[in-house]
Coordinates of C-alpha atoms and ligand atoms in Angstrom, one line a residue:
X35 CA 209.3 -68.6 107.1
X36 CA 210.0 -71.9 105.4
X37 CA 208.2 -72.4 102.2
X38 CA 210.3 -75.1 100.5
X39 CA 208.3 -78.1 99.4
X40 CA 208.6 -81.2 101.5
X41 CA 210.4 -84.2 99.9
X42 CA 209.3 -87.7 101.0
X43 CA 212.8 -89.2 101.0
X44 CA 214.4 -86.2 102.8
X45 CA 211.6 -86.2 105.4
X46 CA 212.1 -90.0 106.0
X47 CA 215.9 -89.6 106.3
X48 CA 215.4 -87.0 109.1
X49 CA 212.8 -89.2 110.8
X50 CA 215.1 -92.3 110.7
X51 CA 218.0 -90.3 112.1
X52 CA 215.9 -89.0 115.0
X53 CA 214.4 -92.5 115.6
X54 CA 217.0 -95.1 114.7
X55 CA 216.3 -98.8 114.9
X56 CA 212.6 -98.4 114.8
X57 CA 211.6 -100.1 111.5
X58 CA 207.9 -100.5 112.3
X59 CA 207.5 -96.8 113.2
X60 CA 209.4 -95.9 110.0
X61 CA 207.1 -98.1 108.0
X62 CA 203.9 -96.5 109.5
X63 CA 205.2 -93.0 108.9
X64 CA 206.3 -93.7 105.4
X65 CA 202.8 -95.0 104.5
X66 CA 201.3 -91.8 105.7
X67 CA 204.1 -89.5 104.3
X68 CA 203.6 -91.0 100.8
X69 CA 200.1 -89.7 100.6
X70 CA 200.1 -86.7 102.9
X71 CA 203.3 -85.0 101.7
X72 CA 201.9 -84.3 98.2
X73 CA 198.8 -82.8 100.0
X74 CA 200.9 -80.8 102.3
X75 CA 202.8 -79.4 99.3
X76 CA 199.6 -78.0 98.0
X77 CA 198.7 -76.4 101.3
X78 CA 201.7 -74.3 102.4
X79 CA 200.3 -73.5 105.9
X80 CA 201.3 -77.1 106.8
X81 CA 204.8 -76.7 105.5
X82 CA 205.6 -73.4 107.3
X83 CA 204.4 -74.7 110.6
X84 CA 206.2 -78.1 110.3
X85 CA 203.1 -80.0 111.1
X86 CA 204.2 -83.4 109.9
X87 CA 207.5 -83.2 112.0
X88 CA 205.3 -82.3 115.0
X89 CA 202.8 -85.1 114.3
X90 CA 205.6 -87.7 114.1
X91 CA 207.0 -86.8 117.6
X92 CA 204.9 -88.3 120.5
X93 CA 203.7 -85.8 123.1
X94 CA 205.5 -88.0 125.7
X95 CA 206.8 -91.5 126.2
X96 CA 206.4 -93.0 129.7
X97 CA 208.4 -96.1 130.6
X98 CA 208.3 -97.9 134.0
X99 CA 209.3 -101.0 135.9
X100 CA 206.6 -103.5 136.8
X101 CA 207.6 -105.9 139.6
X102 CA 205.4 -108.8 140.6
X103 CA 205.5 -112.2 142.2
X104 CA 204.7 -115.5 140.4
X105 CA 202.9 -118.5 141.8
X106 CA 206.2 -120.0 143.0
X107 CA 207.1 -116.9 144.9
X108 CA 209.7 -115.7 142.4
X109 CA 210.1 -112.0 141.7
X110 CA 209.5 -111.1 138.1
X111 CA 210.4 -107.8 136.4
X112 CA 208.8 -106.5 133.3
X113 CA 208.7 -103.1 131.5
X114 CA 205.6 -101.0 131.1
X115 CA 205.0 -98.2 128.6
X116 CA 202.5 -95.6 127.7
X117 CA 203.1 -93.6 124.6
X118 CA 200.9 -90.5 124.6
X119 CA 201.1 -89.6 121.0
X120 CA 198.7 -86.7 120.3
X121 CA 195.8 -85.0 122.2
X122 CA 195.0 -82.2 119.7
X123 CA 191.4 -83.3 119.2
X124 CA 190.6 -85.1 122.4
X125 CA 192.0 -87.0 125.4
X126 CA 194.6 -89.7 124.7
X127 CA 192.9 -93.0 123.7
X128 CA 194.3 -96.3 122.6
X129 CA 194.9 -99.9 123.6
X130 CA 197.3 -101.7 125.9
X131 CA 199.2 -104.7 124.4
X132 CA 200.7 -107.4 126.6
X133 CA 203.1 -109.6 124.6
X134 CA 206.7 -110.9 124.7
X135 CA 209.2 -108.8 123.0
X136 CA 207.0 -105.7 122.9
X137 CA 209.1 -102.7 122.0
X138 CA 208.9 -99.0 122.0
X139 CA 209.1 -99.2 118.2
X140 CA 205.9 -101.2 117.9
X141 CA 204.1 -98.8 120.4
X142 CA 205.2 -95.7 118.5
X143 CA 203.9 -97.2 115.2
X144 CA 200.6 -98.0 116.9
X145 CA 200.3 -94.6 118.6
X146 CA 201.0 -92.8 115.3
X147 CA 198.4 -94.9 113.4
X148 CA 196.0 -94.3 116.2
X149 CA 196.2 -90.5 115.7
X150 CA 194.7 -90.9 112.2
X151 CA 192.3 -93.6 113.0
X152 CA 190.8 -91.7 116.0
X153 CA 190.5 -88.6 113.9
X154 CA 188.5 -90.6 111.2
X155 CA 186.0 -91.9 113.7
X156 CA 184.4 -88.3 113.8
X157 CA 184.6 -88.5 117.7
X158 CA 186.8 -86.2 119.9
X159 CA 189.6 -88.7 120.6
X160 CA 193.3 -88.2 120.8
X161 CA 195.8 -91.0 120.4
X162 CA 198.0 -93.2 122.6
X163 CA 199.2 -96.8 122.9
X164 CA 200.8 -98.8 125.7
X165 CA 201.5 -102.1 127.2
X166 CA 204.2 -104.4 128.5
X167 CA 206.5 -107.2 127.5
X168 CA 204.6 -109.4 129.9
X169 CA 203.0 -112.5 128.1
X170 CA 199.7 -113.6 129.7
X171 CA 199.8 -116.9 127.8
X172 CA 200.5 -119.8 130.1
X173 CA 200.1 -117.7 133.3
X174 CA 197.6 -118.5 136.0
X175 CA 194.7 -116.1 136.6
X176 CA 196.3 -115.0 139.9
X177 CA 199.6 -114.3 138.2
X178 CA 197.8 -112.2 135.6
X179 CA 196.0 -110.4 138.4
X180 CA 199.2 -109.6 140.3
X181 CA 200.8 -108.4 137.1
X182 CA 197.9 -106.1 136.2
X183 CA 197.8 -104.7 139.7
X184 CA 201.5 -103.9 139.6
X185 CA 201.2 -102.4 136.1
X186 CA 198.3 -100.2 137.2
X187 CA 200.1 -99.1 140.4
X188 CA 202.3 -97.0 138.1
X189 CA 200.0 -96.3 135.1
X190 CA 197.3 -94.7 137.2
X191 CA 199.4 -91.6 137.7
X192 CA 199.3 -90.9 134.0
X193 CA 195.7 -91.7 133.0
X194 CA 192.2 -90.3 133.8
X195 CA 188.7 -90.0 132.1
X196 CA 189.6 -86.6 130.6
X197 CA 193.3 -87.3 130.2
X198 CA 194.0 -90.7 128.8
X199 CA 191.7 -93.7 128.5
X200 CA 193.4 -97.0 127.7
X201 CA 191.6 -100.1 126.3
X202 CA 192.5 -103.7 125.4
X203 CA 194.6 -104.9 122.5
X204 CA 196.6 -108.1 121.9
X205 CA 196.9 -110.0 125.1
X206 CA 194.6 -107.6 127.0
X207 CA 191.0 -108.9 127.0
X208 CA 188.1 -108.7 129.4
X209 CA 190.0 -110.5 132.2
X210 CA 192.9 -108.1 132.1
X211 CA 190.8 -105.0 131.8
X212 CA 188.8 -106.1 134.9
X213 CA 192.0 -106.5 137.0
X214 CA 193.3 -103.2 135.8
X215 CA 190.1 -101.3 136.5
X216 CA 189.8 -102.8 139.9
X217 CA 193.2 -101.7 140.8
X218 CA 192.7 -98.2 139.4
X219 CA 189.5 -97.8 141.5
X220 CA 191.3 -99.0 144.6
X221 CA 194.1 -96.5 144.2
X222 CA 192.0 -93.5 143.1
X223 CA 188.9 -94.1 145.1
X224 CA 186.9 -93.0 142.1
X225 CA 184.4 -94.8 139.9
X226 CA 184.7 -93.3 136.4
X227 CA 185.3 -94.5 132.9
X228 CA 189.1 -94.6 132.8
X229 CA 189.3 -97.7 130.8
X230 CA 187.1 -99.0 128.0
X231 CA 186.3 -102.7 127.2
X232 CA 185.0 -103.0 130.8
X233 CA 182.5 -105.7 131.9
X234 CA 178.9 -104.9 131.4
X235 CA 178.3 -105.0 135.2
X236 CA 180.7 -102.1 135.8
X237 CA 180.3 -99.6 133.0
X238 CA 181.1 -101.5 129.9
X239 CA 179.3 -101.1 126.6
X240 CA 177.4 -103.7 124.6
X241 CA 179.1 -104.7 121.3
X242 CA 182.5 -103.2 122.4
X243 CA 183.9 -106.8 122.2
X244 CA 182.5 -107.3 118.7
X245 CA 183.0 -103.7 117.4
X246 CA 186.4 -103.9 115.7
X247 CA 185.4 -107.1 113.7
X248 CA 181.9 -105.9 113.0
X249 CA 183.2 -102.5 111.9
X250 CA 185.8 -104.1 109.5
X251 CA 183.0 -106.0 107.8
X252 CA 180.7 -102.9 107.6
X253 CA 183.6 -101.0 106.0
X254 CA 184.2 -103.9 103.5
X255 CA 180.5 -103.9 102.7
X256 CA 180.5 -100.1 102.0
X257 CA 183.6 -100.5 99.8
X258 CA 182.0 -103.4 97.8
X259 CA 178.7 -101.5 97.5
X260 CA 180.5 -98.4 96.2
X261 CA 181.9 -100.6 93.5
X262 CA 178.7 -102.4 92.6
X263 CA 179.5 -105.6 94.5
X264 CA 178.3 -107.2 97.8
X265 CA 179.4 -109.7 100.4
X266 CA 176.6 -112.1 99.6
X267 CA 178.0 -115.5 98.6
X268 CA 181.6 -114.4 98.6
X269 CA 184.2 -116.8 99.9
X270 CA 186.3 -115.2 102.6
X271 CA 189.5 -116.0 104.5
X272 CA 190.2 -114.4 107.9
X273 CA 193.6 -114.5 109.5
X274 CA 193.8 -114.9 113.3
X275 CA 191.2 -116.3 115.7
X276 CA 191.4 -113.6 118.4
X277 CA 189.0 -110.9 119.3
X278 CA 189.0 -109.1 115.9
X279 CA 189.0 -112.2 113.7
X280 CA 186.2 -114.0 115.5
X281 CA 183.7 -111.1 115.2
X282 CA 184.8 -110.4 111.7
X283 CA 183.9 -113.9 110.9
X284 CA 180.5 -113.6 112.7
X285 CA 179.5 -110.4 110.8
X286 CA 180.7 -111.8 107.4
X287 CA 178.3 -114.8 108.0
X288 CA 175.5 -112.5 109.1
X289 CA 175.8 -110.5 105.9
X290 CA 175.8 -113.6 103.6
X291 CA 179.5 -114.3 103.2
X292 CA 181.2 -117.7 103.5
X293 CA 184.2 -118.0 105.9
X294 CA 186.4 -120.8 104.6
X295 CA 189.6 -120.3 106.6
X296 CA 190.9 -118.9 109.9
X297 CA 194.2 -119.3 111.7
X298 CA 196.4 -118.7 114.7
X299 CA 200.2 -118.5 114.9
X300 CA 200.4 -122.3 114.7
X301 CA 198.5 -122.8 111.5
X302 CA 195.3 -122.6 109.4
X303 CA 191.9 -124.4 109.5
X304 CA 190.3 -124.9 106.1
X305 CA 186.6 -125.5 106.1
X306 CA 185.8 -126.0 102.5
X307 CA 182.0 -125.5 102.7
X308 CA 182.2 -122.6 105.1
X309 CA 182.0 -122.3 108.8
X310 CA 178.5 -122.9 110.3
X311 CA 177.2 -120.7 113.1
X312 CA 177.5 -123.6 115.5
X313 CA 181.1 -124.1 114.6
X314 CA 181.9 -120.4 115.0
X315 CA 180.3 -120.4 118.4
X316 CA 182.4 -123.4 119.4
X317 CA 185.5 -121.6 118.2
X318 CA 184.5 -118.4 120.1
X319 CA 184.1 -120.5 123.3
X320 CA 187.4 -122.3 122.7
X321 CA 189.3 -119.0 122.2
X322 CA 187.5 -116.7 124.7
X323 CA 186.9 -119.1 127.6
X324 CA 189.1 -122.1 127.2
X325 CA 192.2 -120.3 125.7
X326 CA 192.7 -123.2 123.3
X327 CA 194.6 -123.6 120.0
X328 CA 192.9 -123.6 116.6
X329 CA 194.1 -127.1 115.9
X330 CA 191.6 -128.3 118.5
X331 CA 188.8 -127.0 116.2
X332 CA 190.2 -129.2 113.4
X333 CA 190.4 -132.2 115.7
X334 CA 186.9 -131.6 116.9
X335 CA 185.2 -131.0 113.6
X336 CA 187.4 -133.2 111.5
X337 CA 188.4 -130.5 109.1
X338 CA 191.8 -129.8 107.4
X339 CA 194.5 -128.2 109.5
X340 CA 197.7 -126.9 107.8
X341 CA 200.5 -126.3 110.3
X342 CA 202.8 -123.2 109.9
X343 CA 200.7 -121.9 107.0
X344 CA 198.8 -118.7 106.2
X345 CA 195.2 -118.2 105.1
X346 CA 196.3 -116.3 102.0
X347 CA 197.2 -119.5 100.2
X348 CA 193.6 -120.6 100.1
X349 CA 191.7 -119.2 97.1
X350 CA 189.1 -116.6 98.1
X351 CA 187.4 -113.5 96.8
X352 CA 187.7 -111.5 100.0
X353 CA 190.6 -111.4 102.5
X354 CA 190.4 -110.1 106.0
X355 CA 193.8 -109.5 107.8
X356 CA 192.9 -109.7 111.5
X357 CA 196.0 -111.2 113.3
X358 CA 199.1 -109.0 113.5
X359 CA 201.4 -106.5 111.8
X360 CA 203.2 -107.5 108.6
X361 CA 201.5 -110.8 108.3
X362 CA 200.6 -110.1 104.6
X363 CA 203.7 -109.9 102.5
X364 CA 204.4 -109.1 98.9
X365 CA 204.4 -112.9 98.1
X366 CA 201.0 -113.3 99.8
X367 CA 199.6 -110.3 97.9
X368 CA 200.7 -112.0 94.6
X369 CA 199.0 -115.2 95.7
X370 CA 195.8 -113.4 96.5
X371 CA 195.8 -111.6 93.2
X372 CA 196.5 -114.7 91.2
X373 CA 193.7 -116.5 93.0
X374 CA 191.2 -113.8 92.0
X375 CA 190.9 -111.9 95.3
X376 CA 188.9 -108.7 94.7
X377 CA 189.2 -106.9 98.1
X378 CA 191.3 -106.9 101.2
X379 CA 190.4 -105.3 104.6
X380 CA 192.8 -104.8 107.4
X381 CA 191.2 -105.7 110.7
X382 CA 194.6 -105.8 112.5
X383 CA 197.0 -102.8 112.7
X384 CA 199.4 -102.6 109.7
X385 CA 199.0 -106.3 108.7
X386 CA 200.2 -105.6 105.2
X387 CA 203.8 -104.7 104.3
X388 CA 204.2 -101.5 102.2
X389 CA 205.2 -103.6 99.2
X390 CA 202.1 -105.8 99.6
X391 CA 199.8 -102.8 99.8
X392 CA 201.3 -101.2 96.7
X393 CA 201.0 -104.4 94.8
X394 CA 197.3 -104.8 95.7
X395 CA 196.6 -101.3 94.6
X396 CA 198.5 -101.6 91.3
X397 CA 196.4 -104.7 90.6
X398 CA 193.2 -102.9 91.3
X399 CA 192.3 -104.9 94.4
X400 CA 190.1 -102.8 96.7
X401 CA 192.2 -102.2 99.8
X402 CA 190.8 -101.0 103.1
X403 CA 193.7 -99.8 105.3
X404 CA 193.6 -100.5 109.1
X405 CA 193.2 -96.9 110.2
X406 CA 189.8 -96.8 108.4
X407 CA 188.7 -100.4 108.4
X408 CA 189.4 -101.3 112.1
X409 CA 188.3 -97.9 113.6
X410 CA 185.1 -99.5 114.8
X411 CA 186.7 -100.7 118.0
X412 CA 187.9 -97.3 119.2
X413 CA 184.7 -95.8 117.9
X414 CA 182.6 -98.0 120.3
X415 CA 185.2 -97.3 123.0
X416 CA 184.3 -93.6 122.4
X417 CA 180.6 -94.5 122.7
X418 CA 181.4 -96.4 126.0
X419 CA 183.0 -93.1 127.3
X420 CA 179.9 -91.2 126.3
X421 CA 177.6 -93.7 128.1
X422 CA 179.9 -93.5 131.2
X423 CA 179.7 -89.7 131.3
X424 CA 175.9 -89.8 130.9
X425 CA 175.5 -92.6 133.4
X426 CA 173.3 -94.7 131.1
X427 CA 173.6 -97.6 128.7
X428 CA 172.5 -97.8 125.1
X429 CA 170.9 -101.0 123.6
X430 CA 172.6 -103.3 121.3
X431 CA 170.5 -102.1 118.3
X432 CA 171.3 -98.5 119.0
X433 CA 175.0 -99.2 119.3
X434 CA 175.2 -101.3 116.2
X435 CA 173.3 -98.5 114.3
X436 CA 175.8 -95.9 115.6
X437 CA 178.7 -98.1 114.6
X438 CA 177.3 -98.7 111.1
X439 CA 176.8 -94.9 110.7
X440 CA 180.4 -94.2 111.8
X441 CA 181.9 -96.8 109.4
X442 CA 179.8 -95.2 106.6
X443 CA 181.1 -91.8 107.5
X444 CA 184.7 -93.1 107.5
X445 CA 184.1 -94.6 104.1
X446 CA 182.7 -91.3 102.9
X447 CA 185.8 -89.4 104.1
X448 CA 188.0 -91.9 102.2
X449 CA 186.1 -91.3 99.0
X450 CA 186.3 -87.6 99.5
X451 CA 190.1 -87.5 99.6
X452 CA 190.9 -90.8 97.8
X453 CA 188.7 -90.8 94.6
X454 CA 190.9 -91.1 91.5
X455 CA 190.1 -90.7 87.9
X456 CA 187.4 -93.1 86.9
X457 CA 186.0 -95.5 89.4
X458 CA 189.1 -96.3 91.4
X459 CA 189.4 -95.1 95.0
X460 CA 192.8 -95.0 96.8
X461 CA 191.6 -95.7 100.3
X462 CA 195.0 -95.4 101.8
X463 CA 195.4 -91.8 100.5
X464 CA 191.8 -91.0 101.4
X465 CA 192.1 -92.2 105.0
X466 CA 195.5 -90.6 105.5
X467 CA 194.5 -87.1 104.2
X468 CA 191.2 -87.1 106.0
X469 CA 192.7 -88.2 109.3
X470 CA 195.6 -85.8 108.9
X471 CA 193.6 -82.7 108.1
X472 CA 191.5 -82.6 111.2
X473 CA 194.4 -83.1 113.6
X474 CA 196.7 -80.7 111.7
X475 CA 194.0 -78.0 111.7
X476 CA 193.5 -78.3 115.4
X477 CA 197.3 -78.1 116.0
X478 CA 197.5 -75.0 113.8
X479 CA 194.7 -73.4 115.8
X480 CA 196.7 -73.9 119.1
X481 CA 199.7 -72.0 117.7
X482 CA 203.2 -73.2 118.4
X483 CA 202.8 -75.9 121.0
Ligands
NDP735 P1 194.1 -111.2 120.0 O1 195.3 -111.4 120.9 O2 192.7 -111.4 120.6 O3 194.3 -112.1 118.8 C1 195.3 -112.1 117.9 C2 195.2 -113.4 117.0 O4 196.1 -113.3 116.0 C3 195.4 -114.7 117.8 O5 194.5 -115.7 117.2 C4 196.9 -115.0 117.4 O6 197.2 -116.4 117.5 C5 196.9 -114.6 116.0 N1 198.2 -114.4 115.4 C6 199.2 -113.7 116.0 N2 200.3 -113.8 115.1 C7 199.9 -114.5 114.1 C8 200.5 -114.9 112.9 N3 201.8 -114.6 112.6 N4 199.8 -115.7 112.0 C9 198.5 -116.0 112.3 N5 197.9 -115.7 113.4 C10 198.6 -114.9 114.3 O7 194.2 -109.7 119.4 P2 193.1 -108.8 118.8 O8 192.2 -109.6 117.9 O9 192.6 -107.9 119.8 O10 194.0 -107.9 117.8 C11 194.5 -108.3 116.5 C12 195.0 -107.1 115.8 O11 193.9 -106.1 115.7 C13 196.2 -106.4 116.4 O12 196.9 -105.9 115.3 C14 195.5 -105.3 117.1 O13 196.4 -104.2 117.3 C15 194.4 -104.9 116.2 N6 193.3 -104.2 116.7 C16 192.5 -104.7 117.8 C17 191.5 -104.0 118.3 C18 190.6 -104.6 119.3 O14 189.5 -104.0 119.6 N7 190.9 -105.7 119.9 C19 191.1 -102.6 117.8 C20 191.9 -102.2 116.6 C21 192.9 -103.0 116.2 P3 198.1 -117.0 118.7 O15 197.1 -117.1 119.8 O16 198.6 -118.2 118.2 O17 199.1 -115.9 119.0

């Protein structure tokens, strides 16, 4: 039996050797290893059984060719993936991402993160992630449809309501989920909840669309309350203007916060007195239905637009990182601290670099990591699966209450494992250890598999 203590650097060297050229995966694992390895060293049953080595190796990686025809009759070839990371505590569950330059590296980082996030939701959900290097931007609806049908023609062999239940992510919204579900139904001749984020007419759940953003704000609220603060009257910046960002902004406003900046990859809008509800609804319509750019908002409402900029430069008390990975760097963290920011919540997956997260912690900024803060989306996906199995639909109030309760429970788990001397809570450590323990104990129970 092995009983030597694990060493973070040695563990990382081994991981990098086995998975070369995958910097995002390395980053995601290091973030977990830094907090989980000291815990593992106090609990030798996890060392002897090599649980962390097993948890960093996906159960399987599926890669496939996706061939489709564009509007001009040209044949296009993309690559599809599904990384089924871990099903120790439930069927594989996680989003599909359609974006140019999507790599296996990104999907492994996302699938690994998903393992911990899904464990924290308190629901029986395993972890997966998938997608394609297909970019829906600029494609016609018919092209997107043909791509989704071709993608599902292969993916359907690997998914099922008790096996693997994909959902949306970047580039995969309601339109794409509808095309994917339609094709699955056609191929399998079965109507069951194999995807989440479906339309309400065919088995979708109320508030799924809003859930990640709403959950991020509920988590921020819990974190502030725990430290004697509140959202009321706080000036907030939100990066991105996609699904997560828009509904983060909506819930901030409902809970009394003031949203002064949002962005997309072309730049930042700065609304000095705060967005009004009318302006936010206009922006939701622009982004969800007209697929427009955020600059159109600035042109329409005559507010400031700063091209090629980030929201972090605008002084605010609360920051919500809701766009993409590694969008908040060490320099951004320094700017936030020097401008008096008291809390950061990650609505996107791994939006902060490791250095940025360390800097924020050292400077006592409350920091809600993605796997805890943005778990509301997958949690409501879990509730969509429950409703599908029961063949019924819950009301908006019931679902929002359940979401709020889940986010409170996630916060509680973070406190349980992340409370430090005095008042400070290390939310990264809390989320990592709580998420790890449940999956690791299930894996131990199964023996050597
Ligand atoms: P969307 O595609 O709906 O939105 C992404 C937004 O981020 C767009 O506004 C995009 O702008 C913007 N963006 C991308 N890169 C940058 C950048 N460098 N600077 C500023 N803005 C940028 O995706 P989602 O909202 O669904 O997902 C966002 C993040 O949240 C991802 O990390 C995703 O994995 C994570 N997440 C999503 C969940 C969900 O339920 N949707 C659940 C849990 C996590 P542009 O249009 O210009 O590219």
